[in-house]
Amino acid sequence: ELVHNAGCASKIAPADLEAVLARLPSVDDPAVLSGIPAGDDAGIYAIGDGMTLVQTVDVFTPCVDDPYLFGRVCAANCMSDVYAMGGVPRTALSIIGFPAETLDSQIMYHMMKGAMDIFAEARVALIGGHSIKDEEIKLGFAITGTIDAESTFGHDTARVGDVLVLTKPLGTGVLNFARQIGRPVGEGMAQAERSMAELNKSAAEAMVEVGVSACTDVTGFGLFGHLISMVRHSGVTAQVYADALPAFDGAIEALAEGVIPGAIERNREYVG
């Protein structure tokens, strides 16, 4: 009730974002191994002596009702970009927007406690941050990690013959929107909340061990928004079988009944 767009649904439409980024000057620095033009989940910067940093930032409005759970979900999501690149998150800086004059500060405490608990699981140190007064709750983190420059996983290196693998089910955006408009969501929402609050660390470690050609973190732009970006940058095409896609309970049914978040419409316009 406190936000207009929940979680990743608050992202700017990809087409609008690309139009702005395309007008910006390029960064001429040989140490930038992956930057804005690549469109990857995180930036990669070589600082010398064999050390390479991977950095990302994300900010969200609440996508769940419980402040503690929201903190966990937000921190887990912010770290996922580093995991998707094959990196290891090390430190975090917080970004908080909070209506301090109208809401109890205990809410902010529980948000941060949830985040710090999952950072502890990931062995990531929260070392600082910045807070501002805002009409809506916003929480995010800038994550810095380390990565082996010789074995990074971008989204622009998919190859013909690759098999697409999803590590988590789809449907969080649909179920969140269904709950916002008062539609019963049942066990599916509980499944989605558990999934969103779970680290992608194990999946990333398996990916590094097995070796993959490309990877991306599926979030606000949806499966097809991120997939379109991957195939366009890689110069390949993809074939997806709808009945093979994993989804949380009730998500497909909600879509069939017309529960369609605005983010889906924006992503549909982008995909074409």
PDB file of C-alpha atoms in Angstrom, residues 9-100:
ATOM      1  CA  ALA A   9       8.534  -3.646 -11.406  1.00  0.00           C
ATOM      2  CA  SER A  10       9.708  -0.145 -10.494  1.00  0.00           C
ATOM      3  CA  LYS A  11      12.451  -0.307 -13.120  1.00  0.00           C
ATOM      4  CA  ILE A  12      12.398   2.077 -16.076  1.00  0.00           C
ATOM      5  CA  ALA A  13      11.291   0.437 -19.327  1.00  0.00           C
ATOM      6  CA  PRO A  14      14.300  -1.119 -21.104  1.00  0.00           C
ATOM      7  CA  ALA A  15      13.690   0.740 -24.367  1.00  0.00           C
ATOM      8  CA  ASP A  16      13.605   4.095 -22.554  1.00  0.00           C
ATOM      9  CA  LEU A  17      16.771   3.242 -20.644  1.00  0.00           C
ATOM     10  CA  GLU A  18      18.621   2.136 -23.779  1.00  0.00           C
ATOM     11  CA  ALA A  19      17.670   5.371 -25.566  1.00  0.00           C
ATOM     12  CA  VAL A  20      19.337   7.415 -22.817  1.00  0.00           C
ATOM     13  CA  LEU A  21      22.418   5.204 -22.440  1.00  0.00           C
ATOM     14  CA  ALA A  22      23.041   5.273 -26.201  1.00  0.00           C
ATOM     15  CA  ARG A  23      23.514   9.063 -26.056  1.00  0.00           C
ATOM     16  CA  LEU A  24      26.132   8.993 -23.313  1.00  0.00           C
ATOM     17  CA  PRO A  25      29.844   9.303 -24.154  1.00  0.00           C
ATOM     18  CA  SER A  26      31.836   6.084 -24.116  1.00  0.00           C
ATOM     19  CA  VAL A  27      34.360   5.414 -21.347  1.00  0.00           C
ATOM     20  CA  ASP A  28      37.857   5.144 -22.810  1.00  0.00           C
ATOM     21  CA  ASP A  29      39.659   3.112 -20.166  1.00  0.00           C
ATOM     22  CA  PRO A  30      41.422  -0.166 -21.007  1.00  0.00           C
ATOM     23  CA  ALA A  31      40.901  -1.339 -17.436  1.00  0.00           C
ATOM     24  CA  VAL A  32      37.125  -1.501 -18.023  1.00  0.00           C
ATOM     25  CA  LEU A  33      36.575  -5.104 -19.066  1.00  0.00           C
ATOM     26  CA  SER A  34      32.779  -4.839 -19.061  1.00  0.00           C
ATOM     27  CA  GLY A  35      30.891  -1.558 -18.900  1.00  0.00           C
ATOM     28  CA  ILE A  36      27.670   0.136 -20.002  1.00  0.00           C
ATOM     29  CA  PRO A  37      27.809  -0.816 -23.727  1.00  0.00           C
ATOM     30  CA  ALA A  38      28.013  -4.526 -22.875  1.00  0.00           C
ATOM     31  CA  GLY A  39      24.742  -4.374 -20.975  1.00  0.00           C
ATOM     32  CA  ASP A  40      25.948  -7.023 -18.532  1.00  0.00           C
ATOM     33  CA  ASP A  41      24.610  -7.568 -15.027  1.00  0.00           C
ATOM     34  CA  ALA A  42      27.668  -5.907 -13.466  1.00  0.00           C
ATOM     35  CA  GLY A  43      30.738  -3.908 -14.461  1.00  0.00           C
ATOM     36  CA  ILE A  44      34.211  -5.425 -14.387  1.00  0.00           C
ATOM     37  CA  TYR A  45      37.332  -3.363 -13.734  1.00  0.00           C
ATOM     38  CA  ALA A  46      40.965  -4.530 -13.642  1.00  0.00           C
ATOM     39  CA  ILE A  47      42.925  -2.744 -10.916  1.00  0.00           C
ATOM     40  CA  GLY A  48      46.284  -4.383 -11.636  1.00  0.00           C
ATOM     41  CA  ASP A  49      48.481  -7.110 -10.176  1.00  0.00           C
ATOM     42  CA  GLY A  50      45.981  -9.726 -11.279  1.00  0.00           C
ATOM     43  CA  MET A  51      43.141  -8.200  -9.231  1.00  0.00           C
ATOM     44  CA  THR A  52      39.775  -7.576 -10.885  1.00  0.00           C
ATOM     45  CA  LEU A  53      36.690  -5.999  -9.352  1.00  0.00           C
ATOM     46  CA  VAL A  54      33.064  -6.659 -10.256  1.00  0.00           C
ATOM     47  CA  GLN A  55      30.566  -3.968  -9.220  1.00  0.00           C
ATOM     48  CA  THR A  56      26.821  -3.464  -9.352  1.00  0.00           C
ATOM     49  CA  VAL A  57      24.057  -1.433  -7.722  1.00  0.00           C
ATOM     50  CA  ASP A  58      20.315  -1.981  -7.365  1.00  0.00           C
ATOM     51  CA  VAL A  59      17.522  -0.160  -5.530  1.00  0.00           C
ATOM     52  CA  PHE A  60      14.010  -1.482  -4.891  1.00  0.00           C
ATOM     53  CA  THR A  61      10.671  -0.513  -3.453  1.00  0.00           C
ATOM     54  CA  PRO A  62       9.090  -3.158  -1.186  1.00  0.00           C
ATOM     55  CA  CYS A  63       7.857  -6.282  -2.960  1.00  0.00           C
ATOM     56  CA  VAL A  64       6.738  -8.075   0.227  1.00  0.00           C
ATOM     57  CA  ASP A  65       4.875  -6.893   3.324  1.00  0.00           C
ATOM     58  CA  ASP A  66       7.349  -8.007   5.988  1.00  0.00           C
ATOM     59  CA  PRO A  67      10.253  -5.516   6.464  1.00  0.00           C
ATOM     60  CA  TYR A  68      12.735  -8.203   7.534  1.00  0.00           C
ATOM     61  CA  LEU A  69      11.901 -10.372   4.520  1.00  0.00           C
ATOM     62  CA  PHE A  70      12.120  -7.337   2.239  1.00  0.00           C
ATOM     63  CA  GLY A  71      15.647  -6.670   3.478  1.00  0.00           C
ATOM     64  CA  ARG A  72      16.659 -10.264   2.750  1.00  0.00           C
ATOM     65  CA  VAL A  73      15.065 -10.224  -0.690  1.00  0.00           C
ATOM     66  CA  CYS A  74      16.664  -6.906  -1.611  1.00  0.00           C
ATOM     67  CA  ALA A  75      20.173  -7.906  -0.515  1.00  0.00           C
ATOM     68  CA  ALA A  76      19.945 -11.308  -2.189  1.00  0.00           C
ATOM     69  CA  ASN A  77      18.809  -9.688  -5.424  1.00  0.00           C
ATOM     70  CA  CYS A  78      21.611  -7.124  -5.361  1.00  0.00           C
ATOM     71  CA  MET A  79      24.246  -9.841  -4.942  1.00  0.00           C
ATOM     72  CA  SER A  80      22.780 -11.898  -7.782  1.00  0.00           C
ATOM     73  CA  ASP A  81      24.294  -9.647 -10.440  1.00  0.00           C
ATOM     74  CA  VAL A  82      27.766 -10.456  -9.146  1.00  0.00           C
ATOM     75  CA  TYR A  83      26.995 -14.175  -8.987  1.00  0.00           C
ATOM     76  CA  ALA A  84      25.658 -14.072 -12.564  1.00  0.00           C
ATOM     77  CA  MET A  85      29.024 -12.782 -13.788  1.00  0.00           C
ATOM     78  CA  GLY A  86      30.894 -15.580 -12.019  1.00  0.00           C
ATOM     79  CA  GLY A  87      32.171 -13.306  -9.247  1.00  0.00           C
ATOM     80  CA  VAL A  88      32.220 -13.454  -5.465  1.00  0.00           C
ATOM     81  CA  PRO A  89      30.541 -10.547  -3.608  1.00  0.00           C
ATOM     82  CA  ARG A  90      32.739  -9.091  -0.852  1.00  0.00           C
ATOM     83  CA  THR A  91      31.362  -5.762   0.413  1.00  0.00           C
ATOM     84  CA  ALA A  92      28.125  -3.787   0.329  1.00  0.00           C
ATOM     85  CA  LEU A  93      27.043  -0.165   0.748  1.00  0.00           C
ATOM     86  CA  SER A  94      23.405   0.529   1.551  1.00  0.00           C
ATOM     87  CA  ILE A  95      21.085   3.079  -0.063  1.00  0.00           C
ATOM     88  CA  ILE A  96      17.899   3.837   1.904  1.00  0.00           C
ATOM     89  CA  GLY A  97      14.968   6.121   1.174  1.00  0.00           C
ATOM     90  CA  PHE A  98      12.553   6.217   4.097  1.00  0.00           C
ATOM     91  CA  PRO A  99       9.514   8.325   5.139  1.00  0.00           C
ATOM     92  CA  ALA A 100      10.959   8.936   8.597  1.00  0.00           C
TER      93      ALA A 100
END
